[in-house]
Amino acid sequence: MPNCAFYNCFHSRRYKDVSLFQIPVPRSSDSEFTSQRKQEARKGWIGAILHTIQLDADLKKQIENNSIYICEIHFKDEYIERFAKRKSLETGSIPTENLPKKSLDNIGASSNADTSRKEPAERHVTEQVVYSSLANLDSYLKKAGGYPYFSGWGWHRVSNTTVIEFKESGFLIAKFSVLVDNSLKYTVLVYGWALPDDHCIYTLDGRSMQYCSIKTLCGKII
């Protein structure tokens, strides 16, 4: 019997008043627009699930077999169409409601209790410029693949943003991503979720690749 894929969500088909929706699957009969929306939503579903659940062999098999289900309480009400005997989810909908609490312990985030008892970390920004521009950063990344500390990492350019990613074997999305914009400001994501702006990982370098080397950044994240 299908259960909701989210950690600690107990809803299943036994709960007649709560519907379960299957992970979006693009079909050959779909229009290009519909297929794209389903593909984007599918990535969103998987990203949300993997944010709190480790991808093991069983979960990987469920994803491959399209046997992942999420219950209606994780979707905005306006995305759910109600009919006399069933409910339907609007194409392209991504779960955003009542999600399991995000855990960032694996990259050194302090607990709320600890944070409340401590003074804010003093911000130290070195005056030494490491990368002068996004093009300068990209030039370095072209050589970084040969360095041991960059093992498991990769990068690519999307418009005016350089994307640096760390992927683990068996995962469909990057475990860690770093987005660097034209101003060299960077944002760290964990399974697609951006760290809060006041996260401790940003405090020592002013959140700028102008003052933080790739080696240092990789070391802080992993």
JSON list of C-alpha atoms in Angstrom, two decimals:
[
{"chain": "A", "resi": 1, "resn": "MET", "atom": "CA", "xyz": [0.00, 0.00, 0.00]},
{"chain": "A", "resi": 2, "resn": "PRO", "atom": "CA", "xyz": [1.52, 3.36, -1.02]},
{"chain": "A", "resi": 3, "resn": "ASN", "atom": "CA", "xyz": [2.57, 5.74, 1.73]},
{"chain": "A", "resi": 4, "resn": "CYS", "atom": "CA", "xyz": [3.54, 9.40, 1.55]},
{"chain": "A", "resi": 5, "resn": "ALA", "atom": "CA", "xyz": [7.25, 9.55, 0.74]},
{"chain": "A", "resi": 6, "resn": "PHE", "atom": "CA", "xyz": [8.03, 12.32, 3.22]},
{"chain": "A", "resi": 7, "resn": "TYR", "atom": "CA", "xyz": [9.80, 11.41, 6.44]},
{"chain": "A", "resi": 8, "resn": "ASN", "atom": "CA", "xyz": [7.42, 11.14, 9.42]},
{"chain": "A", "resi": 9, "resn": "CYS", "atom": "CA", "xyz": [4.29, 11.59, 7.26]},
{"chain": "A", "resi": 10, "resn": "PHE", "atom": "CA", "xyz": [1.94, 8.73, 8.09]},
{"chain": "A", "resi": 11, "resn": "HIS", "atom": "CA", "xyz": [-0.69, 9.20, 5.35]},
{"chain": "A", "resi": 12, "resn": "SER", "atom": "CA", "xyz": [-1.47, 6.24, 3.12]},
{"chain": "A", "resi": 13, "resn": "ARG", "atom": "CA", "xyz": [-4.40, 4.91, 1.10]},
{"chain": "A", "resi": 14, "resn": "ARG", "atom": "CA", "xyz": [-6.01, 3.90, 4.38]},
{"chain": "A", "resi": 15, "resn": "TYR", "atom": "CA", "xyz": [-6.87, 7.56, 4.97]},
{"chain": "A", "resi": 16, "resn": "LYS", "atom": "CA", "xyz": [-9.83, 8.03, 2.67]},
{"chain": "A", "resi": 17, "resn": "ASP", "atom": "CA", "xyz": [-10.02, 11.80, 3.12]},
{"chain": "A", "resi": 18, "resn": "VAL", "atom": "CA", "xyz": [-6.37, 12.42, 2.20]},
{"chain": "A", "resi": 19, "resn": "SER", "atom": "CA", "xyz": [-5.35, 11.74, -1.40]},
{"chain": "A", "resi": 20, "resn": "LEU", "atom": "CA", "xyz": [-1.96, 10.51, -2.55]},
{"chain": "A", "resi": 21, "resn": "PHE", "atom": "CA", "xyz": [-0.50, 11.77, -5.82]},
{"chain": "A", "resi": 22, "resn": "GLN", "atom": "CA", "xyz": [2.03, 9.89, -7.92]},
{"chain": "A", "resi": 23, "resn": "ILE", "atom": "CA", "xyz": [5.32, 11.45, -8.97]},
{"chain": "A", "resi": 24, "resn": "PRO", "atom": "CA", "xyz": [4.98, 13.22, -12.35]},
{"chain": "A", "resi": 25, "resn": "VAL", "atom": "CA", "xyz": [5.97, 11.05, -15.32]},
{"chain": "A", "resi": 26, "resn": "PRO", "atom": "CA", "xyz": [6.32, 12.63, -18.79]},
{"chain": "A", "resi": 27, "resn": "ARG", "atom": "CA", "xyz": [4.49, 10.59, -21.46]},
{"chain": "A", "resi": 28, "resn": "SER", "atom": "CA", "xyz": [5.14, 10.35, -25.18]},
{"chain": "A", "resi": 29, "resn": "SER", "atom": "CA", "xyz": [1.61, 11.63, -25.78]},
{"chain": "A", "resi": 30, "resn": "ASP", "atom": "CA", "xyz": [2.24, 14.82, -23.77]},
{"chain": "A", "resi": 31, "resn": "SER", "atom": "CA", "xyz": [2.77, 18.15, -25.49]},
{"chain": "A", "resi": 32, "resn": "GLU", "atom": "CA", "xyz": [6.24, 19.68, -25.23]},
{"chain": "A", "resi": 33, "resn": "PHE", "atom": "CA", "xyz": [4.92, 22.21, -22.69]},
{"chain": "A", "resi": 34, "resn": "THR", "atom": "CA", "xyz": [3.27, 19.56, -20.51]},
{"chain": "A", "resi": 35, "resn": "SER", "atom": "CA", "xyz": [6.29, 17.27, -20.71]},
{"chain": "A", "resi": 36, "resn": "GLN", "atom": "CA", "xyz": [8.59, 20.08, -19.58]},
{"chain": "A", "resi": 37, "resn": "ARG", "atom": "CA", "xyz": [6.33, 20.99, -16.66]},
{"chain": "A", "resi": 38, "resn": "LYS", "atom": "CA", "xyz": [6.19, 17.36, -15.55]},
{"chain": "A", "resi": 39, "resn": "GLN", "atom": "CA", "xyz": [9.97, 17.01, -15.79]},
{"chain": "A", "resi": 40, "resn": "GLU", "atom": "CA", "xyz": [10.55, 20.17, -13.72]},
{"chain": "A", "resi": 41, "resn": "ALA", "atom": "CA", "xyz": [7.99, 19.07, -11.13]},
{"chain": "A", "resi": 42, "resn": "ARG", "atom": "CA", "xyz": [9.57, 15.61, -10.96]},
{"chain": "A", "resi": 43, "resn": "LYS", "atom": "CA", "xyz": [12.94, 17.18, -10.12]},
{"chain": "A", "resi": 44, "resn": "GLY", "atom": "CA", "xyz": [11.23, 19.32, -7.49]},
{"chain": "A", "resi": 45, "resn": "TRP", "atom": "CA", "xyz": [9.60, 16.28, -5.88]},
{"chain": "A", "resi": 46, "resn": "ILE", "atom": "CA", "xyz": [12.85, 14.33, -5.76]},
{"chain": "A", "resi": 47, "resn": "GLY", "atom": "CA", "xyz": [14.80, 17.30, -4.47]},
{"chain": "A", "resi": 48, "resn": "ALA", "atom": "CA", "xyz": [12.32, 17.87, -1.63]},
{"chain": "A", "resi": 49, "resn": "ILE", "atom": "CA", "xyz": [12.34, 14.19, -0.65]},
{"chain": "A", "resi": 50, "resn": "LEU", "atom": "CA", "xyz": [16.13, 13.81, -0.76]},
{"chain": "A", "resi": 51, "resn": "HIS", "atom": "CA", "xyz": [16.54, 16.87, 1.42]},
{"chain": "A", "resi": 52, "resn": "THR", "atom": "CA", "xyz": [15.72, 14.79, 4.51]},
{"chain": "A", "resi": 53, "resn": "ILE", "atom": "CA", "xyz": [16.03, 11.17, 3.34]},
{"chain": "A", "resi": 54, "resn": "GLN", "atom": "CA", "xyz": [19.22, 9.44, 2.24]},
{"chain": "A", "resi": 55, "resn": "LEU", "atom": "CA", "xyz": [18.94, 7.78, -1.16]},
{"chain": "A", "resi": 56, "resn": "ASP", "atom": "CA", "xyz": [19.20, 4.04, -0.54]},
{"chain": "A", "resi": 57, "resn": "ALA", "atom": "CA", "xyz": [18.63, 1.16, -2.95]},
{"chain": "A", "resi": 58, "resn": "ASP", "atom": "CA", "xyz": [14.93, 0.91, -2.07]},
{"chain": "A", "resi": 59, "resn": "LEU", "atom": "CA", "xyz": [14.21, 4.61, -2.62]},
{"chain": "A", "resi": 60, "resn": "LYS", "atom": "CA", "xyz": [16.22, 4.61, -5.84]},
{"chain": "A", "resi": 61, "resn": "LYS", "atom": "CA", "xyz": [14.12, 1.69, -7.11]},
{"chain": "A", "resi": 62, "resn": "GLN", "atom": "CA", "xyz": [10.90, 3.50, -6.20]},
{"chain": "A", "resi": 63, "resn": "ILE", "atom": "CA", "xyz": [12.02, 6.56, -8.16]},
{"chain": "A", "resi": 64, "resn": "GLU", "atom": "CA", "xyz": [13.02, 4.49, -11.18]},
{"chain": "A", "resi": 65, "resn": "ASN", "atom": "CA", "xyz": [9.69, 2.63, -11.06]},
{"chain": "A", "resi": 66, "resn": "ASN", "atom": "CA", "xyz": [7.73, 5.88, -10.59]},
{"chain": "A", "resi": 67, "resn": "SER", "atom": "CA", "xyz": [6.22, 4.48, -7.39]},
{"chain": "A", "resi": 68, "resn": "ILE", "atom": "CA", "xyz": [6.79, 7.62, -5.31]},
{"chain": "A", "resi": 69, "resn": "TYR", "atom": "CA", "xyz": [3.67, 9.16, -3.78]},
{"chain": "A", "resi": 70, "resn": "ILE", "atom": "CA", "xyz": [3.14, 12.38, -1.83]},
{"chain": "A", "resi": 71, "resn": "CYS", "atom": "CA", "xyz": [-0.05, 13.23, 0.02]},
{"chain": "A", "resi": 72, "resn": "GLU", "atom": "CA", "xyz": [-2.15, 16.33, -0.55]},
{"chain": "A", "resi": 73, "resn": "ILE", "atom": "CA", "xyz": [-1.19, 18.08, 2.71]},
{"chain": "A", "resi": 74, "resn": "HIS", "atom": "CA", "xyz": [2.19, 18.98, 1.15]},
{"chain": "A", "resi": 75, "resn": "PHE", "atom": "CA", "xyz": [0.65, 20.98, -1.71]},
{"chain": "A", "resi": 76, "resn": "LYS", "atom": "CA", "xyz": [-1.03, 24.36, -1.80]},
{"chain": "A", "resi": 77, "resn": "ASP", "atom": "CA", "xyz": [-4.80, 23.95, -1.78]},
{"chain": "A", "resi": 78, "resn": "GLU", "atom": "CA", "xyz": [-5.24, 25.89, -5.03]},
{"chain": "A", "resi": 79, "resn": "TYR", "atom": "CA", "xyz": [-3.22, 23.23, -6.88]},
{"chain": "A", "resi": 80, "resn": "ILE", "atom": "CA", "xyz": [-5.71, 20.49, -6.00]},
{"chain": "A", "resi": 81, "resn": "GLU", "atom": "CA", "xyz": [-8.77, 19.97, -8.19]},
{"chain": "A", "resi": 82, "resn": "ARG", "atom": "CA", "xyz": [-11.69, 18.28, -6.46]},
{"chain": "A", "resi": 83, "resn": "PHE", "atom": "CA", "xyz": [-14.20, 16.12, -8.26]},
{"chain": "A", "resi": 84, "resn": "ALA", "atom": "CA", "xyz": [-17.12, 14.06, -6.99]},
{"chain": "A", "resi": 85, "resn": "LYS", "atom": "CA", "xyz": [-15.13, 10.88, -6.35]},
{"chain": "A", "resi": 86, "resn": "ARG", "atom": "CA", "xyz": [-11.48, 11.89, -6.61]},
{"chain": "A", "resi": 87, "resn": "LYS", "atom": "CA", "xyz": [-8.92, 14.66, -6.42]},
{"chain": "A", "resi": 88, "resn": "SER", "atom": "CA", "xyz": [-6.42, 15.65, -9.07]},
{"chain": "A", "resi": 89, "resn": "LEU", "atom": "CA", "xyz": [-3.15, 17.58, -8.81]},
{"chain": "A", "resi": 90, "resn": "GLU", "atom": "CA", "xyz": [-2.47, 20.43, -11.23]},
{"chain": "A", "resi": 91, "resn": "THR", "atom": "CA", "xyz": [0.33, 19.56, -13.66]},
{"chain": "A", "resi": 92, "resn": "GLY", "atom": "CA", "xyz": [3.66, 21.02, -12.59]},
{"chain": "A", "resi": 93, "resn": "SER", "atom": "CA", "xyz": [2.82, 21.26, -8.88]},
{"chain": "A", "resi": 94, "resn": "ILE", "atom": "CA", "xyz": [5.70, 20.92, -6.41]},
{"chain": "A", "resi": 95, "resn": "PRO", "atom": "CA", "xyz": [5.31, 20.08, -2.69]},
{"chain": "A", "resi": 96, "resn": "THR", "atom": "CA", "xyz": [5.93, 23.18, -0.55]},
{"chain": "A", "resi": 97, "resn": "GLU", "atom": "CA", "xyz": [3.64, 22.75, 2.46]},
{"chain": "A", "resi": 98, "resn": "ASN", "atom": "CA", "xyz": [4.20, 20.97, 5.80]},
{"chain": "A", "resi": 99, "resn": "LEU", "atom": "CA", "xyz": [7.60, 19.72, 4.70]},
{"chain": "A", "resi": 100, "resn": "PRO", "atom": "CA", "xyz": [9.91, 17.94, 7.15]},
{"chain": "A", "resi": 101, "resn": "LYS", "atom": "CA", "xyz": [12.25, 20.28, 8.98]},
{"chain": "A", "resi": 102, "resn": "LYS", "atom": "CA", "xyz": [15.44, 20.82, 7.00]},
{"chain": "A", "resi": 103, "resn": "SER", "atom": "CA", "xyz": [18.61, 19.55, 8.65]},
{"chain": "A", "resi": 104, "resn": "LEU", "atom": "CA", "xyz": [21.93, 21.22, 7.85]},
{"chain": "A", "resi": 105, "resn": "ASP", "atom": "CA", "xyz": [23.97, 19.53, 10.57]},
{"chain": "A", "resi": 106, "resn": "ASN", "atom": "CA", "xyz": [26.22, 17.87, 7.99]},
{"chain": "A", "resi": 107, "resn": "ILE", "atom": "CA", "xyz": [27.79, 21.19, 7.10]},
{"chain": "A", "resi": 108, "resn": "GLY", "atom": "CA", "xyz": [28.30, 22.43, 10.61]},
{"chain": "A", "resi": 109, "resn": "ALA", "atom": "CA", "xyz": [25.20, 24.49, 11.30]},
{"chain": "A", "resi": 110, "resn": "SER", "atom": "CA", "xyz": [24.66, 25.07, 15.01]},
{"chain": "A", "resi": 111, "resn": "SER", "atom": "CA", "xyz": [21.40, 24.17, 16.69]},
{"chain": "A", "resi": 112, "resn": "ASN", "atom": "CA", "xyz": [18.95, 26.95, 17.45]},
{"chain": "A", "resi": 113, "resn": "ALA", "atom": "CA", "xyz": [19.49, 26.41, 21.15]},
{"chain": "A", "resi": 114, "resn": "ASP", "atom": "CA", "xyz": [23.24, 26.81, 20.85]},
{"chain": "A", "resi": 115, "resn": "THR", "atom": "CA", "xyz": [22.93, 29.85, 18.60]},
{"chain": "A", "resi": 116, "resn": "SER", "atom": "CA", "xyz": [20.65, 31.65, 21.02]},
{"chain": "A", "resi": 117, "resn": "ARG", "atom": "CA", "xyz": [23.26, 31.38, 23.77]},
{"chain": "A", "resi": 118, "resn": "LYS", "atom": "CA", "xyz": [26.19, 32.66, 21.71]},
{"chain": "A", "resi": 119, "resn": "GLU", "atom": "CA", "xyz": [27.22, 36.09, 20.56]},
{"chain": "A", "resi": 120, "resn": "PRO", "atom": "CA", "xyz": [27.06, 36.61, 16.78]},
{"chain": "A", "resi": 121, "resn": "ALA", "atom": "CA", "xyz": [30.29, 35.54, 15.10]},
{"chain": "A", "resi": 122, "resn": "GLU", "atom": "CA", "xyz": [32.63, 38.39, 14.34]},
{"chain": "A", "resi": 123, "resn": "ARG", "atom": "CA", "xyz": [32.95, 38.96, 10.61]},
{"chain": "A", "resi": 124, "resn": "HIS", "atom": "CA", "xyz": [36.50, 38.85, 9.29]},
{"chain": "A", "resi": 125, "resn": "VAL", "atom": "CA", "xyz": [37.06, 39.65, 5.64]},
{"chain": "A", "resi": 126, "resn": "THR", "atom": "CA", "xyz": [40.57, 39.47, 4.27]},
{"chain": "A", "resi": 127, "resn": "GLU", "atom": "CA", "xyz": [41.68, 42.31, 2.02]},
{"chain": "A", "resi": 128, "resn": "GLN", "atom": "CA", "xyz": [43.53, 39.94, -0.29]},
{"chain": "A", "resi": 129, "resn": "VAL", "atom": "CA", "xyz": [41.66, 39.48, -3.56]},
{"chain": "A", "resi": 130, "resn": "VAL", "atom": "CA", "xyz": [41.51, 35.84, -4.68]},
{"chain": "A", "resi": 131, "resn": "TYR", "atom": "CA", "xyz": [39.36, 36.16, -7.82]},
{"chain": "A", "resi": 132, "resn": "SER", "atom": "CA", "xyz": [38.90, 39.51, -9.52]},
{"chain": "A", "resi": 133, "resn": "SER", "atom": "CA", "xyz": [35.94, 38.55, -11.72]},
{"chain": "A", "resi": 134, "resn": "LEU", "atom": "CA", "xyz": [33.63, 35.68, -12.66]},
{"chain": "A", "resi": 135, "resn": "ALA", "atom": "CA", "xyz": [35.75, 35.05, -15.76]},
{"chain": "A", "resi": 136, "resn": "ASN", "atom": "CA", "xyz": [38.82, 34.82, -13.52]},
{"chain": "A", "resi": 137, "resn": "LEU", "atom": "CA", "xyz": [37.02, 32.29, -11.32]},
{"chain": "A", "resi": 138, "resn": "ASP", "atom": "CA", "xyz": [36.00, 30.23, -14.37]},
{"chain": "A", "resi": 139, "resn": "SER", "atom": "CA", "xyz": [39.60, 30.19, -15.59]},
{"chain": "A", "resi": 140, "resn": "TYR", "atom": "CA", "xyz": [40.68, 28.67, -12.29]},
{"chain": "A", "resi": 141, "resn": "LEU", "atom": "CA", "xyz": [37.85, 26.11, -12.33]},
{"chain": "A", "resi": 142, "resn": "LYS", "atom": "CA", "xyz": [39.02, 24.84, -15.72]},
{"chain": "A", "resi": 143, "resn": "LYS", "atom": "CA", "xyz": [42.19, 23.64, -13.99]},
{"chain": "A", "resi": 144, "resn": "ALA", "atom": "CA", "xyz": [40.64, 22.59, -10.68]},
{"chain": "A", "resi": 145, "resn": "GLY", "atom": "CA", "xyz": [39.57, 19.14, -11.90]},
{"chain": "A", "resi": 146, "resn": "GLY", "atom": "CA", "xyz": [43.13, 17.91, -11.44]},
{"chain": "A", "resi": 147, "resn": "TYR", "atom": "CA", "xyz": [43.33, 18.90, -7.78]},
{"chain": "A", "resi": 148, "resn": "PRO", "atom": "CA", "xyz": [42.53, 16.25, -5.10]},
{"chain": "A", "resi": 149, "resn": "TYR", "atom": "CA", "xyz": [40.33, 18.60, -3.06]},
{"chain": "A", "resi": 150, "resn": "PHE", "atom": "CA", "xyz": [38.04, 19.10, -6.10]},
{"chain": "A", "resi": 151, "resn": "SER", "atom": "CA", "xyz": [37.33, 15.36, -6.46]},
{"chain": "A", "resi": 152, "resn": "GLY", "atom": "CA", "xyz": [33.58, 14.81, -6.79]},
{"chain": "A", "resi": 153, "resn": "TRP", "atom": "CA", "xyz": [32.98, 18.42, -7.76]},
{"chain": "A", "resi": 154, "resn": "GLY", "atom": "CA", "xyz": [32.09, 19.78, -11.17]},
{"chain": "A", "resi": 155, "resn": "TRP", "atom": "CA", "xyz": [31.06, 23.11, -12.60]},
{"chain": "A", "resi": 156, "resn": "HIS", "atom": "CA", "xyz": [29.26, 24.75, -15.50]},
{"chain": "A", "resi": 157, "resn": "ARG", "atom": "CA", "xyz": [28.14, 28.20, -16.55]},
{"chain": "A", "resi": 158, "resn": "VAL", "atom": "CA", "xyz": [24.48, 29.21, -16.79]},
{"chain": "A", "resi": 159, "resn": "SER", "atom": "CA", "xyz": [24.07, 32.69, -18.28]},
{"chain": "A", "resi": 160, "resn": "ASN", "atom": "CA", "xyz": [25.72, 35.09, -15.80]},
{"chain": "A", "resi": 161, "resn": "THR", "atom": "CA", "xyz": [26.06, 32.49, -13.04]},
{"chain": "A", "resi": 162, "resn": "THR", "atom": "CA", "xyz": [28.76, 29.90, -12.40]},
{"chain": "A", "resi": 163, "resn": "VAL", "atom": "CA", "xyz": [27.36, 26.72, -10.84]},
{"chain": "A", "resi": 164, "resn": "ILE", "atom": "CA", "xyz": [29.71, 24.52, -8.80]},
{"chain": "A", "resi": 165, "resn": "GLU", "atom": "CA", "xyz": [28.24, 21.16, -7.74]},
{"chain": "A", "resi": 166, "resn": "PHE", "atom": "CA", "xyz": [29.15, 18.17, -5.60]},
{"chain": "A", "resi": 167, "resn": "LYS", "atom": "CA", "xyz": [27.34, 14.93, -6.41]},
{"chain": "A", "resi": 168, "resn": "GLU", "atom": "CA", "xyz": [27.39, 11.59, -4.62]},
{"chain": "A", "resi": 169, "resn": "SER", "atom": "CA", "xyz": [27.03, 8.29, -6.42]},
{"chain": "A", "resi": 170, "resn": "GLY", "atom": "CA", "xyz": [23.39, 7.26, -6.75]},
{"chain": "A", "resi": 171, "resn": "PHE", "atom": "CA", "xyz": [21.93, 10.73, -6.21]},
{"chain": "A", "resi": 172, "resn": "LEU", "atom": "CA", "xyz": [19.88, 12.31, -8.95]},
{"chain": "A", "resi": 173, "resn": "ILE", "atom": "CA", "xyz": [20.58, 15.87, -7.85]},
{"chain": "A", "resi": 174, "resn": "ALA", "atom": "CA", "xyz": [23.64, 17.59, -6.43]},
{"chain": "A", "resi": 175, "resn": "LYS", "atom": "CA", "xyz": [24.15, 17.23, -2.69]},
{"chain": "A", "resi": 176, "resn": "PHE", "atom": "CA", "xyz": [25.85, 20.64, -2.54]},
{"chain": "A", "resi": 177, "resn": "SER", "atom": "CA", "xyz": [25.64, 23.47, -5.06]},
{"chain": "A", "resi": 178, "resn": "VAL", "atom": "CA", "xyz": [27.34, 26.86, -5.07]},
{"chain": "A", "resi": 179, "resn": "LEU", "atom": "CA", "xyz": [25.89, 29.59, -7.29]},
{"chain": "A", "resi": 180, "resn": "VAL", "atom": "CA", "xyz": [28.25, 32.49, -8.00]},
{"chain": "A", "resi": 181, "resn": "ASP", "atom": "CA", "xyz": [26.85, 35.60, -9.71]},
{"chain": "A", "resi": 182, "resn": "ASN", "atom": "CA", "xyz": [28.58, 38.38, -11.65]},
{"chain": "A", "resi": 183, "resn": "SER", "atom": "CA", "xyz": [29.40, 40.29, -8.48]},
{"chain": "A", "resi": 184, "resn": "LEU", "atom": "CA", "xyz": [31.11, 37.13, -7.11]},
{"chain": "A", "resi": 185, "resn": "LYS", "atom": "CA", "xyz": [28.48, 36.80, -4.38]},
{"chain": "A", "resi": 186, "resn": "TYR", "atom": "CA", "xyz": [27.86, 33.11, -3.75]},
{"chain": "A", "resi": 187, "resn": "THR", "atom": "CA", "xyz": [24.92, 31.09, -2.45]},
{"chain": "A", "resi": 188, "resn": "VAL", "atom": "CA", "xyz": [25.21, 27.56, -1.06]},
{"chain": "A", "resi": 189, "resn": "LEU", "atom": "CA", "xyz": [22.39, 25.05, -1.61]},
{"chain": "A", "resi": 190, "resn": "VAL", "atom": "CA", "xyz": [21.89, 21.65, 0.00]},
{"chain": "A", "resi": 191, "resn": "TYR", "atom": "CA", "xyz": [19.83, 19.33, -2.20]},
{"chain": "A", "resi": 192, "resn": "GLY", "atom": "CA", "xyz": [18.45, 22.41, -3.89]},
{"chain": "A", "resi": 193, "resn": "TRP", "atom": "CA", "xyz": [17.60, 24.30, -0.68]},
{"chain": "A", "resi": 194, "resn": "ALA", "atom": "CA", "xyz": [19.46, 27.59, -0.15]},
{"chain": "A", "resi": 195, "resn": "LEU", "atom": "CA", "xyz": [21.12, 28.14, 3.22]},
{"chain": "A", "resi": 196, "resn": "PRO", "atom": "CA", "xyz": [19.73, 31.11, 5.20]},
{"chain": "A", "resi": 197, "resn": "ASP", "atom": "CA", "xyz": [21.54, 34.40, 4.64]},
{"chain": "A", "resi": 198, "resn": "ASP", "atom": "CA", "xyz": [22.81, 34.45, 8.23]},
{"chain": "A", "resi": 199, "resn": "HIS", "atom": "CA", "xyz": [24.32, 30.95, 8.09]},
{"chain": "A", "resi": 200, "resn": "CYS", "atom": "CA", "xyz": [27.77, 30.67, 9.66]},
{"chain": "A", "resi": 201, "resn": "ILE", "atom": "CA", "xyz": [29.32, 29.48, 6.40]},
{"chain": "A", "resi": 202, "resn": "TYR", "atom": "CA", "xyz": [29.04, 33.03, 5.03]},
{"chain": "A", "resi": 203, "resn": "THR", "atom": "CA", "xyz": [30.52, 34.93, 7.97]},
{"chain": "A", "resi": 204, "resn": "LEU", "atom": "CA", "xyz": [34.29, 34.75, 7.39]},
{"chain": "A", "resi": 205, "resn": "ASP", "atom": "CA", "xyz": [34.59, 35.95, 3.80]},
{"chain": "A", "resi": 206, "resn": "GLY", "atom": "CA", "xyz": [31.75, 38.39, 3.35]},
{"chain": "A", "resi": 207, "resn": "ARG", "atom": "CA", "xyz": [29.98, 35.81, 1.17]},
{"chain": "A", "resi": 208, "resn": "SER", "atom": "CA", "xyz": [32.19, 36.77, -1.76]},
{"chain": "A", "resi": 209, "resn": "MET", "atom": "CA", "xyz": [34.43, 34.62, -3.94]},
{"chain": "A", "resi": 210, "resn": "GLN", "atom": "CA", "xyz": [36.57, 37.72, -4.27]},
{"chain": "A", "resi": 211, "resn": "TYR", "atom": "CA", "xyz": [37.95, 36.83, -0.84]},
{"chain": "A", "resi": 212, "resn": "CYS", "atom": "CA", "xyz": [37.44, 33.06, -0.70]},
{"chain": "A", "resi": 213, "resn": "SER", "atom": "CA", "xyz": [39.35, 30.44, -2.69]},
{"chain": "A", "resi": 214, "resn": "ILE", "atom": "CA", "xyz": [37.65, 27.41, -4.22]},
{"chain": "A", "resi": 215, "resn": "LYS", "atom": "CA", "xyz": [39.77, 25.15, -2.01]},
{"chain": "A", "resi": 216, "resn": "THR", "atom": "CA", "xyz": [38.67, 26.99, 1.13]},
{"chain": "A", "resi": 217, "resn": "LEU", "atom": "CA", "xyz": [35.02, 26.97, 0.10]},
{"chain": "A", "resi": 218, "resn": "CYS", "atom": "CA", "xyz": [35.02, 23.23, -0.68]},
{"chain": "A", "resi": 219, "resn": "GLY", "atom": "CA", "xyz": [36.66, 22.58, 2.67]},
{"chain": "A", "resi": 220, "resn": "LYS", "atom": "CA", "xyz": [34.00, 24.59, 4.52]},
{"chain": "A", "resi": 221, "resn": "ILE", "atom": "CA", "xyz": [31.13, 22.79, 2.84]},
{"chain": "A", "resi": 222, "resn": "ILE", "atom": "CA", "xyz": [32.27, 19.17, 3.04]}
]
